[in-house]
Protein backbone atom coordinates (compact mmCIF):
# COMPACT_ATOMS: atom_id res chain seq x y z
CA UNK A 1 50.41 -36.91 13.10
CA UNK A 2 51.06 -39.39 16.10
CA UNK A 3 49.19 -39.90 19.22
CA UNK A 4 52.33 -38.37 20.91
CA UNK A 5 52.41 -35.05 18.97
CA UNK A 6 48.77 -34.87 18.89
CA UNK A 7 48.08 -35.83 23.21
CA UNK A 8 48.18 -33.34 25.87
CA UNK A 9 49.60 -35.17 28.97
CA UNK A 10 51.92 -33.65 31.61
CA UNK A 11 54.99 -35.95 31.53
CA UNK A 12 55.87 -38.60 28.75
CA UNK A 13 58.76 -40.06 31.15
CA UNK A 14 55.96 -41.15 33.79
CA UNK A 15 55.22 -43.92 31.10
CA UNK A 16 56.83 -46.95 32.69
CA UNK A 17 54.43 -46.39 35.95
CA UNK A 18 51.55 -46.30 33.73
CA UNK A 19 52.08 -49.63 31.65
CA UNK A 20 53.13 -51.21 35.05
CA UNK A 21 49.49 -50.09 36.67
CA UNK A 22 47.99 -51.33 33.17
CA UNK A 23 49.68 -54.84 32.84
CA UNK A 24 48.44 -55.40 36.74
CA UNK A 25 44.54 -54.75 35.99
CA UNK A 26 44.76 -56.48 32.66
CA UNK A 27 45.93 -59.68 35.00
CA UNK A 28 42.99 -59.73 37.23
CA UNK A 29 40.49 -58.37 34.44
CA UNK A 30 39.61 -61.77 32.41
CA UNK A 31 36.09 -61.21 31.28
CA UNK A 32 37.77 -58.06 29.62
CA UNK A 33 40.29 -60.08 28.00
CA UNK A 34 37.78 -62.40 26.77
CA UNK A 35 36.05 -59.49 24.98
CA UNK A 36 38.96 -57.97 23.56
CA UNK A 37 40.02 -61.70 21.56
CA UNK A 38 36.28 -61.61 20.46
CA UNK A 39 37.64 -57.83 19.14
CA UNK A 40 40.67 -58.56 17.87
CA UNK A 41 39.00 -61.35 15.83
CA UNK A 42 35.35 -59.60 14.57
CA UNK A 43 37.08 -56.18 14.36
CA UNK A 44 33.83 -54.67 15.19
CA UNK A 45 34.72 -50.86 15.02
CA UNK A 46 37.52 -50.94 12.06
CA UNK A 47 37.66 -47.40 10.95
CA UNK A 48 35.67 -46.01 13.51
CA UNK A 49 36.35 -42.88 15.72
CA UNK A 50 35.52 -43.23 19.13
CA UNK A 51 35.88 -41.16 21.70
CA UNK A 52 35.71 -41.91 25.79
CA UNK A 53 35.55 -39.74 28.79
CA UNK A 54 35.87 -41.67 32.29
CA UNK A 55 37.92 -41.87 35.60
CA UNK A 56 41.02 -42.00 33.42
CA UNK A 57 43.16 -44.81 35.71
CA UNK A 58 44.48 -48.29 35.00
CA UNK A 59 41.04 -50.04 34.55
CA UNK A 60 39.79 -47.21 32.00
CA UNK A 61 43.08 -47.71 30.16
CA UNK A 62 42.61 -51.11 29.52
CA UNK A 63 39.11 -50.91 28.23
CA UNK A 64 40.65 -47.76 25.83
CA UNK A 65 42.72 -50.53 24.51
CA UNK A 66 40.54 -53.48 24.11
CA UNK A 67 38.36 -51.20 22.37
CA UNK A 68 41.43 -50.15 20.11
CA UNK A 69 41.69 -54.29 19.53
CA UNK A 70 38.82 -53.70 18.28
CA UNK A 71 40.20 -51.49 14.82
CA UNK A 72 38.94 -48.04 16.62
CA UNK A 73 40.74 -45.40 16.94
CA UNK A 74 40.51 -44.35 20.40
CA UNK A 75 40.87 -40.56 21.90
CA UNK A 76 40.28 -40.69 25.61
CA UNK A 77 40.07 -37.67 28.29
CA UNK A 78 39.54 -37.78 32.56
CA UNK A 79 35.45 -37.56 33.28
CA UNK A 80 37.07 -35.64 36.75
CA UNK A 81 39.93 -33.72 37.63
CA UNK A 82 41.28 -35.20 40.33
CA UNK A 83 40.67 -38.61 39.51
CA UNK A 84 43.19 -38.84 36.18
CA UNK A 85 46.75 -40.49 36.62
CA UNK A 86 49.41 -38.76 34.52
CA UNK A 87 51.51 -42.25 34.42
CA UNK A 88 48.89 -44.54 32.77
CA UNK A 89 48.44 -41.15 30.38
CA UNK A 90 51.77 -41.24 29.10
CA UNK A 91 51.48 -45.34 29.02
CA UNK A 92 48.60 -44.53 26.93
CA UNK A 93 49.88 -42.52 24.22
CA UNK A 94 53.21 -44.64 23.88
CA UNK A 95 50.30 -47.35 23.13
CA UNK A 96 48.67 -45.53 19.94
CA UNK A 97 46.04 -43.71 21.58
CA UNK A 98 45.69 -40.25 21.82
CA UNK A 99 45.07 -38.37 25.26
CA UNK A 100 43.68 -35.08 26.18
CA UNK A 101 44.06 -35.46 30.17
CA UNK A 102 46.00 -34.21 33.04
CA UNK A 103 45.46 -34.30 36.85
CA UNK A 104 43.88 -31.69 38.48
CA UNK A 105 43.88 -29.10 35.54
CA UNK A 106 41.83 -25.79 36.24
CA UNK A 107 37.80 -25.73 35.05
CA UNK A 108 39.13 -24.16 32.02
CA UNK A 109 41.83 -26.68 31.24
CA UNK A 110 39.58 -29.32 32.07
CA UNK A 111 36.48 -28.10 29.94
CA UNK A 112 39.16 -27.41 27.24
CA UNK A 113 40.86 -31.05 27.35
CA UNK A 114 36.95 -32.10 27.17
CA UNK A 115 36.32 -30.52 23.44
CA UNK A 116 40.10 -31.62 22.63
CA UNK A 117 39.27 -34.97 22.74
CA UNK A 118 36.10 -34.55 20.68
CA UNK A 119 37.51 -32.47 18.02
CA UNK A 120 38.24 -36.06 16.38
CA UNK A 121 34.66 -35.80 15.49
CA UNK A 122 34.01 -39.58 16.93
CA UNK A 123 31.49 -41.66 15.65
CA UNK A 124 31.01 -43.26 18.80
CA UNK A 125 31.52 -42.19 22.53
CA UNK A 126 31.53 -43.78 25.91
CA UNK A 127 30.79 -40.74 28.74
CA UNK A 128 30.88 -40.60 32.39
CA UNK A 129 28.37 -37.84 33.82
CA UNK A 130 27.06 -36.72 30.49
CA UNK A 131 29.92 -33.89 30.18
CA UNK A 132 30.49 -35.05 26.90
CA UNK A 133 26.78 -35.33 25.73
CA UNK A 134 26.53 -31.84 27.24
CA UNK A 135 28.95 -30.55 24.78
CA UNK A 136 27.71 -32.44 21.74
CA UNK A 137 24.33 -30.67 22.43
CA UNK A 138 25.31 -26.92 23.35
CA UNK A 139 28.19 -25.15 22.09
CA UNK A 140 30.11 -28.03 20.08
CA UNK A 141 27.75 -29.29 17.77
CA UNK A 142 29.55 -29.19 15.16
CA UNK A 143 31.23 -31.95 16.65
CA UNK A 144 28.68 -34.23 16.79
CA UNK A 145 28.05 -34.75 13.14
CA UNK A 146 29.22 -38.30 13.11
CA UNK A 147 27.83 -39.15 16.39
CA UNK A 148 26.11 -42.58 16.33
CA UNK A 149 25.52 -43.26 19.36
CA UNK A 150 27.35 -43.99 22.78
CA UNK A 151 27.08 -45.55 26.22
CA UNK A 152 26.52 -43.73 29.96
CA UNK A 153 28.73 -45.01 32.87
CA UNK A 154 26.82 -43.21 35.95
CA UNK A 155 23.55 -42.63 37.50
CA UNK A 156 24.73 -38.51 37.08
CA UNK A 157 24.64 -38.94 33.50
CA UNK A 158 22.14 -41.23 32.69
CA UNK A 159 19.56 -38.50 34.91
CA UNK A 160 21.02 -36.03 32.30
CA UNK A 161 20.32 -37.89 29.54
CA UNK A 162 16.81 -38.77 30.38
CA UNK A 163 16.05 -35.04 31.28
CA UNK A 164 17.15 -34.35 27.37
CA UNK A 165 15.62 -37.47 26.09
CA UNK A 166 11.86 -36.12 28.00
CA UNK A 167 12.48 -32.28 26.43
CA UNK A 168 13.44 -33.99 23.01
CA UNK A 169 16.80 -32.46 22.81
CA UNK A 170 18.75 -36.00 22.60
CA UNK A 171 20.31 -36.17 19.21
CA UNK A 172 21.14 -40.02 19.05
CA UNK A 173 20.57 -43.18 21.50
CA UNK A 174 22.76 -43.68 24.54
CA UNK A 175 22.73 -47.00 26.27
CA UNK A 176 22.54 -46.40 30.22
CA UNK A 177 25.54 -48.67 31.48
CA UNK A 178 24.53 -48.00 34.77
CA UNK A 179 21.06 -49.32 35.04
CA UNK A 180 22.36 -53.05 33.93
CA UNK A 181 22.16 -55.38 36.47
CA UNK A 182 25.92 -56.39 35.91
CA UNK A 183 26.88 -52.77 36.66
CA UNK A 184 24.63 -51.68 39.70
CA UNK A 185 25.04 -54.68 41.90
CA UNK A 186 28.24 -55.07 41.77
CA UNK A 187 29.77 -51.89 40.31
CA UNK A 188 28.06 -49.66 42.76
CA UNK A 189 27.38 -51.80 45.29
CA UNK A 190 30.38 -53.94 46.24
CA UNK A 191 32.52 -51.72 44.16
CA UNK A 192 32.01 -48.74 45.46
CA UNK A 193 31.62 -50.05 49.19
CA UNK A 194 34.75 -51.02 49.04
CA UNK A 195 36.77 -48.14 47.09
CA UNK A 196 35.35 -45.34 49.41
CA UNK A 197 36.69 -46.95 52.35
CA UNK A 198 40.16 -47.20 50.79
CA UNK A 199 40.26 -44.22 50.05
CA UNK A 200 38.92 -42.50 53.29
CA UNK A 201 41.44 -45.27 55.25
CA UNK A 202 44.47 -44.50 53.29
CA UNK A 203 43.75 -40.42 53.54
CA UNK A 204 43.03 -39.73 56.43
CA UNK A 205 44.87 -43.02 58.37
CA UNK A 206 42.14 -43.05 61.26
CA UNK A 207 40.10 -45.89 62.70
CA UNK A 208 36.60 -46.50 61.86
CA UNK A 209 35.95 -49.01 64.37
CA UNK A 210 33.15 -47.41 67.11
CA UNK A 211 32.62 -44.33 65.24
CA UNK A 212 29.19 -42.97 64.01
CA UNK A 213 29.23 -43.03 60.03
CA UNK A 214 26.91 -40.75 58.17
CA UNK A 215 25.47 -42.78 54.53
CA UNK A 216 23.55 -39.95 52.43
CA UNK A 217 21.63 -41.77 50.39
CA UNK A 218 20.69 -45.83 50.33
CA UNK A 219 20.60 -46.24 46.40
CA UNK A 220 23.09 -49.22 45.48
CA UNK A 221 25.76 -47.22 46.25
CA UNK A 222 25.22 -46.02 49.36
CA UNK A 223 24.07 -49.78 50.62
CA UNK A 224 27.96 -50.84 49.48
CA UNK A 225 29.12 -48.05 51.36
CA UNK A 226 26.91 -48.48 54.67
CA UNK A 227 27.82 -52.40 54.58
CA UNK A 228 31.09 -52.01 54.61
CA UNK A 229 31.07 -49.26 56.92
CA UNK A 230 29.21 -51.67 59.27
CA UNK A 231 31.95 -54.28 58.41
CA UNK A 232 34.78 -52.67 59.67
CA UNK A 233 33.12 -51.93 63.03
CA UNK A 234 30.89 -48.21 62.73
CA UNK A 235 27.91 -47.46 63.98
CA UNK A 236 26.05 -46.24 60.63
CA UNK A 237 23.25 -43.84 60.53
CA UNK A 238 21.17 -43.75 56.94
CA UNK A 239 19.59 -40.63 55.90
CA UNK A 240 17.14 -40.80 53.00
CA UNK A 241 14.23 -38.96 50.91
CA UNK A 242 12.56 -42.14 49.76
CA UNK A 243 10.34 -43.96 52.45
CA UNK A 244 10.72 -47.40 51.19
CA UNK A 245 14.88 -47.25 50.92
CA UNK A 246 14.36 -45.50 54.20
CA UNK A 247 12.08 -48.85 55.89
CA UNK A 248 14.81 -51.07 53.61
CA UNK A 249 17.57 -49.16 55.60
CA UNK A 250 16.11 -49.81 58.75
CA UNK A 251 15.67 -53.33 57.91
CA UNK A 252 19.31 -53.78 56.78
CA UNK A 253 19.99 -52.99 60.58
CA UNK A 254 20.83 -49.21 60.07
CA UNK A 255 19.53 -46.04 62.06
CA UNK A 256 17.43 -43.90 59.87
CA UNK A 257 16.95 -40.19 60.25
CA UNK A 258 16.57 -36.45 59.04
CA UNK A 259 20.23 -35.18 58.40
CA UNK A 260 19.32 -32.65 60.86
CA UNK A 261 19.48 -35.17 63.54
CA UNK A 262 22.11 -37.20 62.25
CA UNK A 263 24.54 -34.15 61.67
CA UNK A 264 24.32 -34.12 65.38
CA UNK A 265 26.17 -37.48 66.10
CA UNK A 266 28.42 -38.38 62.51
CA UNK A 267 31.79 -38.55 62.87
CA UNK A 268 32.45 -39.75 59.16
CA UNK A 269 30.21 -38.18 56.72
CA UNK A 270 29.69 -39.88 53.11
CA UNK A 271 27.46 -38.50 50.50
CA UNK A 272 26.13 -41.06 47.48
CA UNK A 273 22.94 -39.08 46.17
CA UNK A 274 23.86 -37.42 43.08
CA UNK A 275 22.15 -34.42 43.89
CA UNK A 276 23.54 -31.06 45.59
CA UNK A 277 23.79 -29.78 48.74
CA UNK A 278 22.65 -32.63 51.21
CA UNK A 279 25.34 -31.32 53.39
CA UNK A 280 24.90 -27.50 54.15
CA UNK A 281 24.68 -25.05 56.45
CA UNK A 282 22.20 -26.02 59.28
CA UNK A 283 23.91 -29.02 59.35
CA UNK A 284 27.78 -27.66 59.89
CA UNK A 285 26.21 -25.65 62.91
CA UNK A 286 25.73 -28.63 64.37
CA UNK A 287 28.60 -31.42 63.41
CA UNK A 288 30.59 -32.10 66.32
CA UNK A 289 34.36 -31.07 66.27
CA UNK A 290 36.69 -32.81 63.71
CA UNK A 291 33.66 -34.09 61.56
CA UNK A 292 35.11 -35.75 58.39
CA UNK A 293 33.06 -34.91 55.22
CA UNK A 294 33.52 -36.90 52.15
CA UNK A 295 31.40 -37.32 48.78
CA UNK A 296 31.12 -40.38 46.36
CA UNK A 297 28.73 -38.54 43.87
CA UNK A 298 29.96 -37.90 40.78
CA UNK A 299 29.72 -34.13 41.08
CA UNK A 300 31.44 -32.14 44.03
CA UNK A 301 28.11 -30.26 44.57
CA UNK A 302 26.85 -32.35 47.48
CA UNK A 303 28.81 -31.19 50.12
CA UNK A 304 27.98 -27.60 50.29
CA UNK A 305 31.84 -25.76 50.33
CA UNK A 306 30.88 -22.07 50.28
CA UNK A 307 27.94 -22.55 52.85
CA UNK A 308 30.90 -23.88 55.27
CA UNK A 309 33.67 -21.12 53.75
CA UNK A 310 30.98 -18.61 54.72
CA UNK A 311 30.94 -20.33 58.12
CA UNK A 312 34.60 -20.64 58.95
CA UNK A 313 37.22 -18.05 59.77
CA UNK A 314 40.12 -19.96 58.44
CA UNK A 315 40.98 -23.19 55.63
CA UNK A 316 44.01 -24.72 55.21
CA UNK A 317 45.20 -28.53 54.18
CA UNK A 318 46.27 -30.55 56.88
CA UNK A 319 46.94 -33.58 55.03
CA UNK A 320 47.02 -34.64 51.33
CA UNK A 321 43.59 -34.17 50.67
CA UNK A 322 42.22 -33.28 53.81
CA UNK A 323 41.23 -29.70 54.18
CA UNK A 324 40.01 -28.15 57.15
CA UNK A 325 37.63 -25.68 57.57
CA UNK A 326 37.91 -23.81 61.71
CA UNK A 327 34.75 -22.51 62.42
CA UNK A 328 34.28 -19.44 63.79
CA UNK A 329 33.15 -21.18 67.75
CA UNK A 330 36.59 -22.87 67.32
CA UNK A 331 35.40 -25.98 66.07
CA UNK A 332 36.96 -27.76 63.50
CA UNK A 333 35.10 -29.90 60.22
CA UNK A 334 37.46 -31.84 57.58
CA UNK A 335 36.86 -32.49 53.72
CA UNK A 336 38.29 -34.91 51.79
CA UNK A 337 39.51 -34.69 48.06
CA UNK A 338 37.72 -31.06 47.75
CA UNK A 339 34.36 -33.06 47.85
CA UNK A 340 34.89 -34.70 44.73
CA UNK A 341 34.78 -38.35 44.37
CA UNK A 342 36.74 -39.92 47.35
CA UNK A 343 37.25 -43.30 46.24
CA UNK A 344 39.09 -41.78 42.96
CA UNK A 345 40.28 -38.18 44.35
CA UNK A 346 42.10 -40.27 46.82
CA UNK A 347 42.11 -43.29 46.06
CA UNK A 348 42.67 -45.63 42.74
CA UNK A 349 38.79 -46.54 42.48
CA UNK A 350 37.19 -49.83 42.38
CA UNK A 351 38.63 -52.99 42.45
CA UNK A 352 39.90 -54.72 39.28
CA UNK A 353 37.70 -57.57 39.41
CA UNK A 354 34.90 -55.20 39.53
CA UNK A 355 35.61 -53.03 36.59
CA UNK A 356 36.36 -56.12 34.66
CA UNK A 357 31.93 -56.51 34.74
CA UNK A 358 31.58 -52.62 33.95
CA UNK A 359 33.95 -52.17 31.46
CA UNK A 360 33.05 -55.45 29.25
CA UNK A 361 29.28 -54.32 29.52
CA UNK A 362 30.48 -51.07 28.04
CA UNK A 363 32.80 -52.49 25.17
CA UNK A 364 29.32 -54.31 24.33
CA UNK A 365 27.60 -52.00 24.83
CA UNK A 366 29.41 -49.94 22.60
CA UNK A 367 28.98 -52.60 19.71
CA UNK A 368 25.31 -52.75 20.10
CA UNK A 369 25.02 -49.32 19.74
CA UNK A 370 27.04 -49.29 16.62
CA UNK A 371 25.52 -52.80 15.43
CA UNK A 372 21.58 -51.18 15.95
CA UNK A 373 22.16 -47.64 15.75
CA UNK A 374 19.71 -46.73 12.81
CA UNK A 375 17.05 -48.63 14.46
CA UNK A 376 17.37 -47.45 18.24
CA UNK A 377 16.15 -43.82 17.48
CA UNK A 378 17.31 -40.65 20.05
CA UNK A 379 16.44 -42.30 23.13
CA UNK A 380 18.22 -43.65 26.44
CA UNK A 381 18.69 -47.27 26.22
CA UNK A 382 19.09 -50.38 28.02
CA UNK A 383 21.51 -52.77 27.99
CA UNK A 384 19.96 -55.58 26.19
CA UNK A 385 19.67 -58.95 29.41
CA UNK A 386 21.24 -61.06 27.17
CA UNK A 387 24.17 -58.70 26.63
CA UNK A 388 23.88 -58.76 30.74
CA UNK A 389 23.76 -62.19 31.17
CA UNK A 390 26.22 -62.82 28.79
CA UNK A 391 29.17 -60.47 31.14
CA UNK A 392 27.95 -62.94 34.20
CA UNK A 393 28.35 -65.48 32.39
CA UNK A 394 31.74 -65.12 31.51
CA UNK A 395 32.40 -63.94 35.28
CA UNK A 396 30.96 -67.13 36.39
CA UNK A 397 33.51 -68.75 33.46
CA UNK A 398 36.86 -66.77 34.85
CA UNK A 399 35.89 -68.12 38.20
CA UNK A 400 35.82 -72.13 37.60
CA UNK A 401 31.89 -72.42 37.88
CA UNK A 402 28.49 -71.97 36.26
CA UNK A 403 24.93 -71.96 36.82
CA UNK A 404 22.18 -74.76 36.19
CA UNK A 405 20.28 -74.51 32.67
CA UNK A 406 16.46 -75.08 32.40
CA UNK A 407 15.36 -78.35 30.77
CA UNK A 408 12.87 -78.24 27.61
CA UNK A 409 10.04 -79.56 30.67
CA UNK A 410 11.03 -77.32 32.69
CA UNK A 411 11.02 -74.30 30.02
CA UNK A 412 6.96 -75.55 28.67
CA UNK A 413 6.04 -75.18 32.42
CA UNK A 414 7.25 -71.70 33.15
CA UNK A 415 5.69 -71.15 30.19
CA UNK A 416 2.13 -72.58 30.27
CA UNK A 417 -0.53 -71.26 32.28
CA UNK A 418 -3.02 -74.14 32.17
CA UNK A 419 -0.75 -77.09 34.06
CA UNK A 420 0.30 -76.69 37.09
């Protein structure tokens, strides 16, 4: 049977757009490309299964294909619903590998399109948000007899997996993407800094110059998306559980306080905790008209929709992804994208160069897993530094420049204790 026969994607003919989208990240991805001749060579997953579930867009694409350089063969699916892009779908499939994805399919469809891709019975998977895992652990066992291992993408996920790994429910390792330096200071950080504001700016086509922004949350995320925010000219307001993010916050030149208080006096709201409803009902009572709400959590729990349905007395869209919600004193609050993740619900995600970092620390990650498997046991795992190192490395490479190396003297000092 061919990929094409076998995929479920909404229009074959859209195929063009999607190898177009492809070809452009693949230009501007060379630490990628790097990995994938290293593949193409070593052949490190020849007649493996693997299976991936991320934002399914041009950047995902080409890491579904360098891992298919790699002798895999590849079934991918969308890790959201609003996120997947039906032309690099049908570019996908006309390049071997088979697809289980559509944009914005129902829960059903989208749960269903999930076990699809999975019914391959992979040996390997890469997941975004631990949907995947999930499966592999509750009601689709079955289809995790092959199961090796895999890697995580997102904080989401790799807070799922641990919560499994501490009740001893994890049936094999899974390396936690996310919590690799390559990944969180730049993926996160200047990554998604940058991608939320695109795709607030392009949706809702408003200035953000002298307006009070709202950050949710100052993890790694939230400090891209507060310095940028600050960058194009907003007044930003932090608001924060932990203390010490909190003082670091305040130190980065922020306001910090209570969401109460904040709600008050944000005019763009953006949420970046992973957790649910940090934006609820005490705090729409207070929002001043024409609020704009918008999440960058992986989940589209953290805005709290029926709390402000129960609050409203009529919803309609205004815009392509702006829906808004008339309260029932006449003022009016906006969401973006349904809550789910801005920067891919409306937008195309992070930038190339950014992905390029991510996605070659999961293509190694994914060999380490296979390579040490056997020996790793059912646990969460790090990416190994000098897997980390190595992506910077190449980064540094692709760029024209490099970093100093220690000397042999140098290397005996740092580690003596007895001569300095």
């Amino acid at each position: 049977m061919t990929t094409a026969t076998n995929s479920i994607v909404t229009d074959m003919a859209l195929a063009p757009d999607g190898h177009l989208k492809i070809d452009w990240v693949q230009a501007h991805m060379p630490v990628l490309n790097r990995i994938r001749e290293q593949f193409e060579k070593e052949q490190p997953f020849k007649g493996l299964k693997v299976t991936i579930s991320l934002h399914l867009e041009a950047k995902t694409a080409y890491l579904a294909k360098v891992v298919k350089a790699g002798g895999a063969e590849v079934t991918i699916t969308g890790s959201n619903p609003l996120s997947t892009q039906d032309d690099v779908c049908a570019a996908l499939v006309e390049d071997g590998i088979t697809v289980f994805a559509k944009y914005n399919p129902s829960p059903e469809e989208y749960k269903e399109l999930l076990i699809k891709s999975l019914e391959s019975k992979p040996d390997l998977i890469i997941d975004d948000g631990g949907d995947l895992v999930s499966l592999l652990h509750s009601e689709r066992k079955d289809l995790a007899v092959n199961v090796r291992g895999g890697a995580e993408e997102t904080t989401t996920g790799i807070l799922r997996l641990k919560a499994m790994e501490k009740e001893g429910k994890l049936g094999f390792p899974m390396v936690a993407v996310n919590d690799a330096y390559c990944k969180y200071l730049f993926d996160n950080r200047y990554g998604t800094g940058q991608s939320v504001w695109d795709g607030i700016n392009r949706t809702t086509n408003l200035v953000v110059a002298g307006k009070t922004v709202v950050v949710v949350g100052y993890g790694w995320c939230g400090k891209g998306v507060a310095m940028r925010a600050k960058g194009l000219g907003a007044n930003v307001i932090v608001t924060e559980i932990d203390a010490i993010k909190g003082v670091e916050a305040y130190m980065d030149g922020f306001a910090v306080m209570p969401m109460i208080e904040a709600a008050k006096l944000g005019d763009f709201f953006v949420t970046v905790t992973g957790n649910r409803d940090v934006i609820r009902g005490e705090h729409y009572k207070v929002m001043k008209d024409g609020a704009i709400l918008s999440n960058a959590g992986h989940f589209d729990v953290e805005v709290n929709k029926p709390e402000l349905e129960a609050l409203s007395s009529s919803k309609r869209t205004v815009r392509r992804n702006i829906e808004e919600y008339q309260l029932t004193d006449g003022r009016k609050v906006y969401i973006l994208a349904e809550g789910r993740l801005v920067n891919l619900a409306a937008g195309d995600g992070h930038p190339a160069e950014i992905m390029d970092m991510t996605f070659a620390l999961q293509a190694m990650s994914l060999k380490h897993v296979n390579d040490t498997y056997q020996s790793l046991g059912n646990t969460v795992v790090n990416v190994p530094y000098v897997l980390d190192e190595q992506v910077a490395r190449f980064k540094l490479e692709s760029l024209g420049t490099s970093v100093d190396a220690l000397s042999d003297e140098q290397k005996a000092y740092l580690d003596s204790w007895d001569e300095h």
